[in-house]
Coordinates of C-alpha atoms in Angstrom, one line a residue:
M1 CA 54.1 -34.5 19.7
D2 CA 57.8 -34.0 19.0
S3 CA 60.0 -34.9 22.1
D4 CA 63.4 -34.2 20.6
G5 CA 63.0 -30.9 18.7
D6 CA 63.6 -32.2 15.1
G7 CA 60.1 -31.1 13.9
I8 CA 58.7 -34.6 13.7
G9 CA 56.4 -36.3 16.1
D10 CA 57.8 -39.4 17.8
L11 CA 57.1 -42.2 20.3
K12 CA 58.3 -40.4 23.3
G13 CA 56.1 -37.5 22.4
I14 CA 53.1 -39.8 22.2
T15 CA 53.9 -41.5 25.5
S16 CA 54.1 -38.0 27.2
K17 CA 50.6 -37.2 26.0
L18 CA 48.8 -40.5 26.8
E19 CA 47.2 -38.9 29.9
Y20 CA 45.4 -36.4 27.4
L21 CA 43.8 -39.5 25.6
K22 CA 42.7 -40.9 28.9
E23 CA 41.0 -37.6 29.9
L24 CA 39.2 -37.6 26.5
G25 CA 37.8 -41.0 27.4
V26 CA 39.8 -42.9 24.6
G27 CA 40.1 -46.6 25.2
A28 CA 42.4 -47.4 22.3
T29 CA 44.9 -45.4 20.1
W30 CA 45.9 -46.4 16.5
L31 CA 49.3 -45.1 15.4
S32 CA 50.2 -44.5 11.8
P33 CA 53.2 -46.7 10.6
M34 CA 56.3 -46.3 12.9
F35 CA 58.4 -49.1 11.1
K36 CA 61.7 -48.6 9.3
S37 CA 61.1 -46.6 6.2
P38 CA 62.8 -44.3 3.7
M39 CA 59.6 -42.2 4.2
Y40 CA 58.7 -41.7 0.4
D41 CA 55.1 -42.2 1.7
F42 CA 55.6 -41.2 5.3
G43 CA 56.0 -44.6 6.7
Y44 CA 53.6 -46.5 4.3
D45 CA 56.7 -47.7 2.5
I46 CA 58.2 -50.1 5.0
S47 CA 61.8 -51.4 4.6
D48 CA 61.8 -53.5 7.8
F49 CA 58.5 -54.7 9.2
Y50 CA 60.2 -55.8 12.5
D51 CA 61.9 -52.5 13.6
V52 CA 61.2 -48.9 14.5
Q53 CA 62.1 -46.0 12.3
E54 CA 64.9 -44.0 14.0
E55 CA 63.3 -40.5 13.7
Y56 CA 60.3 -41.9 15.8
G57 CA 62.6 -43.5 18.4
T58 CA 63.8 -47.0 19.4
M59 CA 62.2 -50.3 20.2
E60 CA 62.7 -49.4 23.9
D61 CA 60.8 -46.2 23.3
F62 CA 57.9 -48.3 21.8
E63 CA 58.0 -50.7 24.6
E64 CA 57.8 -47.7 27.1
L65 CA 54.8 -46.4 25.2
L66 CA 53.2 -49.8 25.5
A67 CA 53.9 -50.1 29.3
K68 CA 52.5 -46.5 29.9
A69 CA 49.4 -47.2 27.8
K70 CA 48.8 -50.4 29.8
E71 CA 49.0 -48.5 33.1
L72 CA 46.3 -46.0 31.7
D73 CA 44.3 -49.0 30.3
I74 CA 44.6 -47.7 26.8
K75 CA 45.1 -50.3 24.1
V76 CA 47.7 -49.6 21.3
V77 CA 46.8 -50.7 17.8
L78 CA 49.4 -50.6 15.0
D79 CA 49.1 -49.9 11.3
F80 CA 49.7 -53.1 9.3
V81 CA 50.7 -52.3 5.7
P82 CA 50.6 -55.7 4.0
N83 CA 50.1 -54.6 0.2
H84 CA 53.7 -53.5 -0.3
S85 CA 57.1 -53.0 1.1
S86 CA 59.8 -50.6 0.2
N87 CA 62.2 -50.6 -2.8
E88 CA 64.9 -50.1 -0.1
S89 CA 64.0 -53.2 1.8
M90 CA 66.4 -56.1 2.1
W91 CA 63.8 -58.2 0.4
F92 CA 63.7 -55.9 -2.7
E93 CA 67.5 -55.4 -2.8
E94 CA 67.9 -59.2 -2.7
A95 CA 65.3 -59.6 -5.5
L96 CA 67.3 -57.2 -7.8
K97 CA 70.4 -59.4 -7.1
G98 CA 68.5 -62.3 -8.5
H99 CA 67.8 -64.1 -5.2
E100 CA 65.0 -66.4 -6.2
K101 CA 63.2 -66.4 -2.8
Y102 CA 63.0 -62.7 -2.6
F103 CA 62.4 -62.1 -6.3
D104 CA 59.2 -64.0 -5.9
Y105 CA 58.1 -61.7 -3.1
F106 CA 57.1 -59.2 -5.7
V107 CA 55.0 -58.9 -8.8
W108 CA 57.2 -58.7 -11.9
E109 CA 56.2 -58.6 -15.6
D110 CA 57.9 -58.2 -19.0
G111 CA 57.6 -54.9 -20.8
V112 CA 56.1 -54.5 -24.3
E113 CA 57.8 -52.9 -27.3
D114 CA 56.0 -50.0 -29.0
E115 CA 56.1 -49.3 -32.8
N116 CA 59.4 -47.5 -32.3
G117 CA 61.0 -50.5 -30.5
D118 CA 60.9 -48.6 -27.1
L119 CA 60.1 -50.7 -24.1
Q120 CA 56.8 -49.7 -22.4
P121 CA 55.0 -51.0 -19.3
P122 CA 53.2 -54.3 -19.5
N123 CA 49.7 -52.9 -19.6
N124 CA 47.7 -49.7 -18.8
W125 CA 47.4 -50.1 -15.0
N126 CA 47.7 -46.8 -13.1
S127 CA 48.9 -46.1 -9.7
V128 CA 46.5 -44.6 -7.0
F129 CA 48.9 -41.8 -6.9
R130 CA 48.7 -41.2 -10.8
K131 CA 51.0 -42.4 -13.6
S132 CA 51.8 -46.0 -14.5
A133 CA 51.8 -48.6 -11.7
W134 CA 54.8 -50.3 -13.4
E135 CA 58.4 -49.4 -12.9
Y136 CA 61.4 -50.9 -14.9
R137 CA 64.5 -52.3 -13.2
E138 CA 67.4 -52.9 -15.4
E139 CA 69.0 -55.3 -13.0
V140 CA 66.4 -57.9 -13.8
G141 CA 65.1 -56.7 -17.1
K142 CA 61.5 -56.6 -15.9
Y143 CA 58.9 -54.1 -14.5
Y144 CA 57.5 -54.4 -11.0
L145 CA 54.0 -53.5 -9.9
H146 CA 53.5 -50.6 -7.4
Q147 CA 49.9 -49.6 -6.9
F148 CA 51.0 -46.7 -4.8
V149 CA 54.4 -44.8 -5.1
I150 CA 57.3 -46.1 -7.1
G151 CA 59.1 -46.8 -3.7
Q152 CA 56.2 -49.2 -2.7
P153 CA 56.6 -52.5 -4.7
D154 CA 53.5 -54.6 -4.3
L155 CA 54.0 -57.9 -2.6
N156 CA 53.0 -61.1 -4.3
Y157 CA 50.3 -62.9 -2.2
R158 CA 50.2 -65.8 -4.6
N159 CA 53.5 -66.8 -3.1
P160 CA 53.1 -68.8 0.1
D161 CA 56.5 -67.5 1.4
V162 CA 55.0 -64.0 1.4
V163 CA 51.8 -65.1 3.2
D164 CA 54.0 -66.9 5.9
E165 CA 56.2 -63.8 6.3
M166 CA 53.4 -61.4 6.8
K167 CA 51.7 -63.8 9.3
N168 CA 55.1 -63.8 11.3
V169 CA 55.0 -59.9 11.2
I170 CA 51.5 -60.0 12.8
R171 CA 52.7 -62.5 15.4
F172 CA 55.9 -60.5 16.2
W173 CA 54.0 -57.3 17.2
L174 CA 50.9 -59.0 18.9
E175 CA 53.3 -61.0 21.1
K176 CA 55.1 -57.7 21.9
G177 CA 51.8 -56.5 23.4
V178 CA 49.9 -54.6 20.7
A179 CA 46.1 -54.9 20.9
G180 CA 45.7 -55.4 17.1
F181 CA 46.1 -53.8 13.7
R182 CA 44.5 -51.4 11.4
V183 CA 45.2 -53.0 8.0
D184 CA 46.0 -50.5 5.4
A185 CA 44.8 -50.5 1.7
I186 CA 43.5 -54.1 2.0
A187 CA 41.4 -53.9 -1.2
H188 CA 44.6 -53.7 -3.3
L189 CA 46.2 -56.9 -1.9
F190 CA 45.6 -59.2 -4.8
E191 CA 45.8 -58.7 -8.5
A192 CA 43.9 -60.9 -11.1
D193 CA 45.7 -64.2 -11.6
K194 CA 47.5 -63.7 -15.0
E195 CA 47.4 -67.5 -15.6
N196 CA 43.6 -67.0 -16.3
F197 CA 44.6 -64.5 -19.0
G198 CA 47.1 -66.4 -21.1
G199 CA 50.0 -65.6 -18.8
K200 CA 49.7 -61.8 -19.2
Y201 CA 48.1 -59.2 -17.0
P202 CA 45.1 -57.7 -18.9
D203 CA 44.5 -54.0 -19.4
E204 CA 41.8 -52.4 -17.1
P205 CA 38.8 -50.9 -18.9
I206 CA 38.3 -47.2 -19.2
S207 CA 35.8 -45.8 -16.5
G208 CA 34.5 -42.9 -18.3
Q209 CA 35.8 -40.6 -15.5
N210 CA 38.6 -38.1 -15.8
L211 CA 38.9 -38.7 -19.5
E212 CA 41.2 -35.7 -19.9
D213 CA 44.0 -37.4 -17.9
P214 CA 44.7 -40.9 -18.9
L215 CA 47.4 -41.1 -16.2
S216 CA 44.9 -40.6 -13.4
Y217 CA 43.8 -43.5 -11.3
D218 CA 40.1 -42.6 -11.8
Y219 CA 40.6 -43.0 -15.6
L220 CA 40.3 -46.8 -15.3
S221 CA 37.8 -49.3 -13.7
H222 CA 40.0 -51.4 -11.3
I223 CA 38.4 -54.7 -12.0
Y224 CA 41.9 -56.6 -12.0
T225 CA 43.8 -54.8 -9.2
K226 CA 41.2 -54.2 -6.4
D227 CA 38.6 -56.2 -4.4
Q228 CA 39.7 -59.6 -5.7
D229 CA 38.1 -62.6 -4.0
E230 CA 41.3 -64.0 -2.7
T231 CA 41.7 -60.8 -0.5
F232 CA 38.8 -61.8 1.8
D233 CA 40.3 -65.3 2.3
M234 CA 43.7 -63.7 3.4
V235 CA 41.8 -61.6 6.0
Y236 CA 40.2 -64.8 7.4
Q237 CA 43.6 -66.3 7.5
W238 CA 45.0 -63.3 9.5
R239 CA 42.1 -63.6 11.9
E240 CA 43.1 -67.2 12.6
V241 CA 46.6 -65.8 13.6
F242 CA 44.9 -63.3 15.9
D243 CA 42.8 -66.0 17.5
E244 CA 45.8 -68.3 17.8
I245 CA 47.5 -65.7 20.0
K246 CA 44.2 -65.0 22.0
E247 CA 44.2 -68.7 22.9
K248 CA 47.4 -68.0 25.0
D249 CA 46.0 -65.3 27.2
G250 CA 42.3 -65.0 26.5
L251 CA 42.7 -61.4 25.2
T252 CA 40.9 -60.5 21.9
R253 CA 43.0 -58.7 19.3
V254 CA 41.3 -56.3 17.0
M255 CA 41.5 -56.2 13.2
M256 CA 40.3 -53.0 11.5
T257 CA 40.3 -53.1 7.6
E258 CA 40.6 -50.0 5.4
A259 CA 38.8 -50.4 2.2
Y260 CA 36.6 -47.7 0.3
S261 CA 34.2 -50.3 -1.2
S262 CA 30.5 -51.0 -1.7
P263 CA 28.6 -51.9 1.5
Q264 CA 28.2 -55.5 0.1
L265 CA 32.1 -55.9 -0.2
T266 CA 32.8 -54.1 3.1
M267 CA 30.6 -56.7 4.8
K268 CA 32.6 -59.6 3.5
Y269 CA 35.5 -58.4 5.7
F270 CA 33.5 -59.4 8.8
G271 CA 33.7 -63.1 7.7
E272 CA 31.9 -65.6 5.7
G273 CA 30.1 -68.8 6.8
D274 CA 32.0 -70.1 9.9
R275 CA 35.1 -68.1 9.0
E276 CA 35.7 -64.9 11.1
G277 CA 37.4 -61.8 9.6
A278 CA 37.9 -58.3 10.8
Q279 CA 35.8 -57.1 13.9
M280 CA 35.9 -53.6 12.3
P281 CA 35.8 -53.2 8.6
F282 CA 36.1 -49.4 8.6
N283 CA 32.8 -47.6 7.8
F284 CA 33.6 -44.5 5.7
V285 CA 30.1 -43.3 4.8
L286 CA 30.6 -40.1 6.8
I287 CA 33.6 -39.3 4.7
S288 CA 32.8 -40.7 1.3
D289 CA 29.0 -40.2 1.0
V290 CA 28.3 -37.0 2.6
N291 CA 29.7 -33.4 3.2
G292 CA 28.6 -29.9 4.1
E293 CA 26.3 -29.8 1.1
S294 CA 24.4 -32.9 2.1
T295 CA 20.8 -32.8 3.3
A296 CA 19.7 -34.4 6.6
G297 CA 18.0 -37.0 4.5
E298 CA 21.2 -37.9 2.6
I299 CA 23.1 -38.1 5.9
K300 CA 20.3 -40.4 7.4
Y301 CA 20.6 -42.6 4.3
A302 CA 24.4 -42.9 4.6
I303 CA 24.2 -43.8 8.3
D304 CA 21.5 -46.3 7.9
K305 CA 23.4 -48.0 5.0
F306 CA 26.1 -49.6 7.2
L307 CA 23.4 -50.7 9.8
T308 CA 21.2 -52.1 7.1
F309 CA 23.9 -54.3 5.6
K310 CA 26.0 -55.4 8.6
P311 CA 25.4 -58.9 10.1
I312 CA 23.0 -58.6 13.0
N313 CA 25.6 -60.0 15.5
K314 CA 28.4 -57.5 14.5
Q315 CA 29.2 -54.0 15.7
A316 CA 29.0 -51.0 13.5
N317 CA 31.7 -48.4 13.6
W318 CA 31.8 -44.7 12.6
V319 CA 34.6 -42.7 11.1
A320 CA 34.2 -39.0 10.2
G321 CA 37.8 -38.1 9.7
N322 CA 41.2 -39.6 9.0
H323 CA 44.7 -38.8 7.7
D324 CA 43.6 -39.3 4.1
N325 CA 40.6 -36.9 4.0
S326 CA 39.7 -33.2 4.6
R327 CA 38.8 -32.5 8.2
V328 CA 35.3 -32.4 9.6
A329 CA 35.4 -28.6 10.2
S330 CA 36.6 -28.0 6.7
R331 CA 34.4 -30.6 4.9
F332 CA 31.2 -29.8 6.8
S333 CA 31.6 -26.5 8.7
P334 CA 33.4 -25.4 12.0
K335 CA 29.9 -25.0 13.4
L336 CA 29.1 -28.7 12.9
V337 CA 32.1 -30.1 14.8
D338 CA 30.0 -30.9 17.9
G339 CA 27.1 -32.3 15.9
I340 CA 29.3 -34.7 13.9
N341 CA 31.1 -35.8 17.2
M342 CA 27.6 -36.4 18.6
I343 CA 26.8 -38.7 15.7
V344 CA 30.1 -40.5 15.8
L345 CA 30.1 -41.1 19.6
L346 CA 26.4 -41.7 20.2
L347 CA 25.3 -44.0 17.3
P348 CA 25.4 -47.8 18.1
G349 CA 28.9 -49.2 17.7
V350 CA 32.6 -48.2 17.8
A351 CA 33.5 -44.5 17.6
V352 CA 36.7 -43.5 15.8
T353 CA 38.1 -40.1 16.1
Y354 CA 41.0 -38.7 14.1
M355 CA 43.5 -36.7 16.1
G356 CA 42.3 -33.0 16.2
E357 CA 38.7 -33.7 15.4
E358 CA 37.8 -33.4 19.2
I359 CA 38.9 -29.7 19.1
G360 CA 37.7 -29.0 15.6
M361 CA 40.9 -28.6 13.8
V362 CA 40.7 -27.3 10.3
D363 CA 42.7 -28.1 7.2
G364 CA 46.0 -26.3 7.2
Y365 CA 47.3 -24.3 4.1
V366 CA 50.4 -26.1 2.7
S367 CA 52.1 -24.3 -0.1
W368 CA 53.3 -26.2 -3.3
E369 CA 56.9 -25.7 -2.0
D370 CA 56.0 -27.3 1.4
T371 CA 53.9 -30.1 0.0
V372 CA 55.4 -33.6 0.7
D373 CA 52.5 -35.9 0.1
P374 CA 53.1 -38.0 -3.1
S375 CA 49.5 -37.8 -3.9
G376 CA 49.9 -34.0 -4.2
C377 CA 53.5 -34.0 -5.7
N378 CA 52.5 -36.5 -8.4
T379 CA 49.9 -34.1 -9.9
D380 CA 52.9 -32.1 -11.3
D381 CA 50.4 -29.2 -10.8
P382 CA 51.5 -26.2 -8.7
I383 CA 48.0 -24.7 -8.9
N384 CA 45.5 -27.5 -8.2
Y385 CA 47.9 -29.9 -6.2
W386 CA 46.0 -29.2 -3.0
K387 CA 42.8 -31.0 -4.3
S388 CA 44.9 -34.3 -4.2
S389 CA 47.3 -33.5 -1.4
R390 CA 46.6 -35.2 2.0
D391 CA 49.0 -32.7 3.8
P392 CA 46.3 -30.2 4.8
E393 CA 44.7 -32.7 7.2
R394 CA 48.0 -33.9 8.5
T395 CA 49.3 -30.6 9.9
P396 CA 50.8 -30.8 13.5
F397 CA 48.5 -31.3 16.4
Q398 CA 47.6 -28.0 18.2
W399 CA 48.4 -28.2 21.9
N400 CA 48.6 -24.6 22.8
A401 CA 49.2 -21.0 21.6
E402 CA 53.0 -21.2 21.8
N403 CA 55.5 -21.6 19.0
N404 CA 54.5 -24.5 16.6
A405 CA 51.2 -24.9 18.6
G406 CA 53.3 -26.6 21.4
F407 CA 53.9 -29.6 19.0
S408 CA 57.6 -29.0 18.6
T409 CA 60.6 -26.7 19.7
A410 CA 62.0 -27.0 16.2
D411 CA 62.5 -23.9 13.9
K412 CA 60.5 -25.8 11.3
T413 CA 58.0 -28.6 11.6
W414 CA 57.6 -31.4 9.0
L415 CA 54.5 -29.7 7.8
P416 CA 53.6 -26.1 8.6
V417 CA 51.2 -25.6 11.6
A418 CA 47.7 -24.6 10.4
D419 CA 46.8 -20.8 10.7
G420 CA 44.6 -19.9 13.8
Y421 CA 46.2 -22.3 16.1
Q422 CA 46.7 -19.5 18.7
D423 CA 43.0 -19.6 19.4
L424 CA 42.1 -23.2 18.3
N425 CA 44.1 -25.6 20.6
V426 CA 43.7 -27.9 23.5
E427 CA 44.9 -25.6 26.2
V428 CA 42.5 -22.7 25.2
Q429 CA 39.5 -24.9 24.9
S430 CA 40.3 -26.8 28.2
N431 CA 40.7 -23.6 30.1
S432 CA 37.7 -21.7 28.6
V433 CA 35.0 -20.6 31.0
G434 CA 32.2 -21.7 28.8
R435 CA 31.7 -24.6 26.5
S436 CA 34.3 -25.8 24.0
H437 CA 34.7 -28.5 21.5
V438 CA 37.0 -30.6 23.6
K439 CA 34.7 -30.2 26.7
V440 CA 31.7 -31.3 24.6
Y441 CA 33.7 -34.2 23.3
K442 CA 34.6 -35.4 26.8
E443 CA 31.0 -35.2 27.9
L444 CA 30.0 -37.3 24.8
A445 CA 32.7 -39.8 25.5
Q446 CA 31.4 -40.1 29.2
L447 CA 27.8 -40.4 28.1
R448 CA 28.5 -43.2 25.6
T449 CA 29.5 -45.4 28.5
E450 CA 25.8 -45.3 29.7
P451 CA 23.8 -48.5 29.1
T452 CA 21.5 -46.7 26.6
F453 CA 24.4 -46.0 24.3
R454 CA 26.1 -49.3 24.9
Y455 CA 23.1 -51.6 24.5
G456 CA 20.2 -49.5 23.5
R457 CA 18.1 -49.6 20.3
Y458 CA 18.3 -47.0 17.5
E459 CA 15.9 -45.1 15.2
S460 CA 16.6 -42.1 13.1
V461 CA 14.6 -39.6 11.2
A462 CA 15.2 -36.6 8.9
F463 CA 12.5 -34.1 10.1
N464 CA 13.2 -31.9 7.0
S465 CA 16.2 -31.3 4.7
D466 CA 18.1 -29.6 7.4
V467 CA 17.5 -31.5 10.7
L468 CA 18.5 -35.0 11.5
A469 CA 17.5 -36.7 14.9
F470 CA 17.9 -40.1 16.3
R471 CA 16.5 -41.8 19.3
R472 CA 18.4 -44.3 21.6
W473 CA 16.4 -46.2 24.2
Y474 CA 17.0 -48.9 26.8
N475 CA 15.3 -50.0 30.0
G476 CA 13.0 -47.1 30.1
D477 CA 15.6 -44.3 29.3
I478 CA 15.1 -42.4 26.1
Y479 CA 17.6 -40.0 24.6
I480 CA 17.3 -37.9 21.4
V481 CA 20.3 -36.6 19.5
V482 CA 19.4 -33.7 17.2
V483 CA 21.6 -31.9 14.6
N484 CA 20.6 -29.0 12.5
F485 CA 23.0 -29.0 9.5
R486 CA 22.0 -25.5 8.3
D487 CA 22.0 -22.0 9.7
E488 CA 18.1 -21.8 9.6
P489 CA 16.2 -22.4 12.8
H490 CA 13.4 -24.9 12.9
S491 CA 10.6 -26.0 15.2
I492 CA 10.5 -29.8 15.6
D493 CA 7.8 -32.1 17.0
F494 CA 9.8 -34.9 18.7
T495 CA 6.5 -36.7 19.6
Y496 CA 6.9 -38.3 16.1
F497 CA 9.2 -40.8 18.0
E498 CA 7.2 -43.4 19.8
G499 CA 7.2 -43.0 23.6
V500 CA 8.3 -39.4 23.5
S501 CA 6.1 -36.7 24.9
G502 CA 6.0 -33.9 27.5
H503 CA 9.4 -32.5 28.4
L504 CA 13.0 -33.2 27.2
E505 CA 16.0 -32.1 29.3
T506 CA 19.2 -30.9 27.7
V507 CA 22.0 -33.2 28.6
I508 CA 24.7 -31.9 26.2
S509 CA 24.7 -28.9 23.8
S510 CA 26.9 -27.7 21.1
V511 CA 29.1 -24.6 21.3
Q512 CA 26.6 -23.0 19.0
S513 CA 23.6 -23.7 21.3
P514 CA 22.0 -21.1 23.5
R515 CA 20.9 -23.9 25.8
I516 CA 22.8 -25.2 28.8
Q517 CA 22.7 -28.5 30.7
G518 CA 19.3 -28.9 32.5
D519 CA 17.4 -26.6 30.1
V520 CA 13.9 -28.1 29.4
V521 CA 12.6 -28.5 25.8
E522 CA 8.9 -29.2 25.0
A523 CA 8.8 -32.4 23.0
N524 CA 6.0 -31.4 20.7
N525 CA 7.4 -27.9 19.8
A526 CA 11.2 -27.7 20.2
S527 CA 12.9 -24.7 18.6
I528 CA 16.3 -25.9 17.2
G529 CA 18.6 -23.0 16.3
G530 CA 20.9 -22.7 13.2
S531 CA 23.7 -25.3 13.3
E532 CA 22.6 -26.2 16.8
A533 CA 23.2 -29.8 18.0
L534 CA 21.7 -31.3 21.2
V535 CA 21.5 -34.4 23.3
L536 CA 18.1 -34.4 25.0
K537 CA 16.7 -36.9 27.6
L538 CA 13.1 -37.6 28.2
V539 CA 12.1 -36.5 31.7
Q540 CA 9.9 -39.3 33.1

């Protein structure tokens, strides 16, 4: 929400809408980076980790947000971006002046001369956003590493000063009252130790993918720049800082880590041996492993994967949408919004909802001219840029049918509002006579506070290629959640589940469903309509 009419959301805007989060049943909110930044990558390039970016407000505004959130019992989690800073930070500017302490904050390497005597980057490493991950600076006669945009020089975690500095950043915000951090791009934190390779960073091998574009990130296998062993140790060290602050007031601070890695590597973020790590290594299976083409069996397989690998004493978590990936309604189908929300909110563990998924927002159209995401801009491709751009899932939140969907009074918002917002917005859905996505979401959020969903056991089955169901049970209560991923109706025999027979009562039904709360379904012969999703309870 934009409070001052400049077209950009801000802290006061969020504060003014915290009641909405409370009504949704949200217990904690994670903000994308709001620290000082030149905004080459929309706040993920931080020039001062200890201050607030002016266009979002002031430190006082942030403190007001914290106070209001506390009143409403909503925890505030910040985005911690430890992999890199900004090339406009004091640290980097001092490094360019030859200040030894700050020079060693970054990863520098000599270039190599080609056959024509021209200077080239040290090796073949590519940026996540395409093109070389190395940038030359004449001031020091060396290249610096940036695994993301040129304006995001990687920090050197082999330097104890950097490790101490970033621990101080964590302490600063935790002591201010934030409830924890979501840790950005954690898998990129360390690069291979060049001392193990004769003092030079080695080339990465060719992956066999995207062979037509050697500048693409996918062109290489990132065995030297991603998922290094030292990364996990650093997460455990940060957890010690979180726990050190917990000792003062008894409040647990949460660490959520972002890594698109194998389940085996993801689990290492939880901790190892007697060392604790993140409580929530983000589980992206519902984004990375499945989409609207997936069968019920493939979706069951993806869901079971995290539950199979996670330590028995740790919580699972579920994420179906975020600011880096196409929205649920666009990736699956607008018809499946409620079904996916049922999965996210009613599986065992922590539910994470990206803003707008509760009303079924769709990806917005953003023209090449309006594209601002470096991931899209760096394609240099005015035709296919949208496949790489993250702007479509970042369009302004849709509050009502007014100008700019009620997000801002500005003539132009930082990204154009998605088409169709006049009908797809919070106000229309909240005031509708019948069911709506936001109403279903609130019902689900309320239901997940029941003991069965907090403490109950879980079992899932793909009844056929279209229909997935899972059972949650606790102290004699049995619920079944069923989602039909296709438009074909099916007749399902839920007595397959142990302890299920007789009648099932409809508790929550999707917008697509003809059923209403209280409707009874026969357990041994339940007709499930196309794209229908239901929460059923066994009638004792």
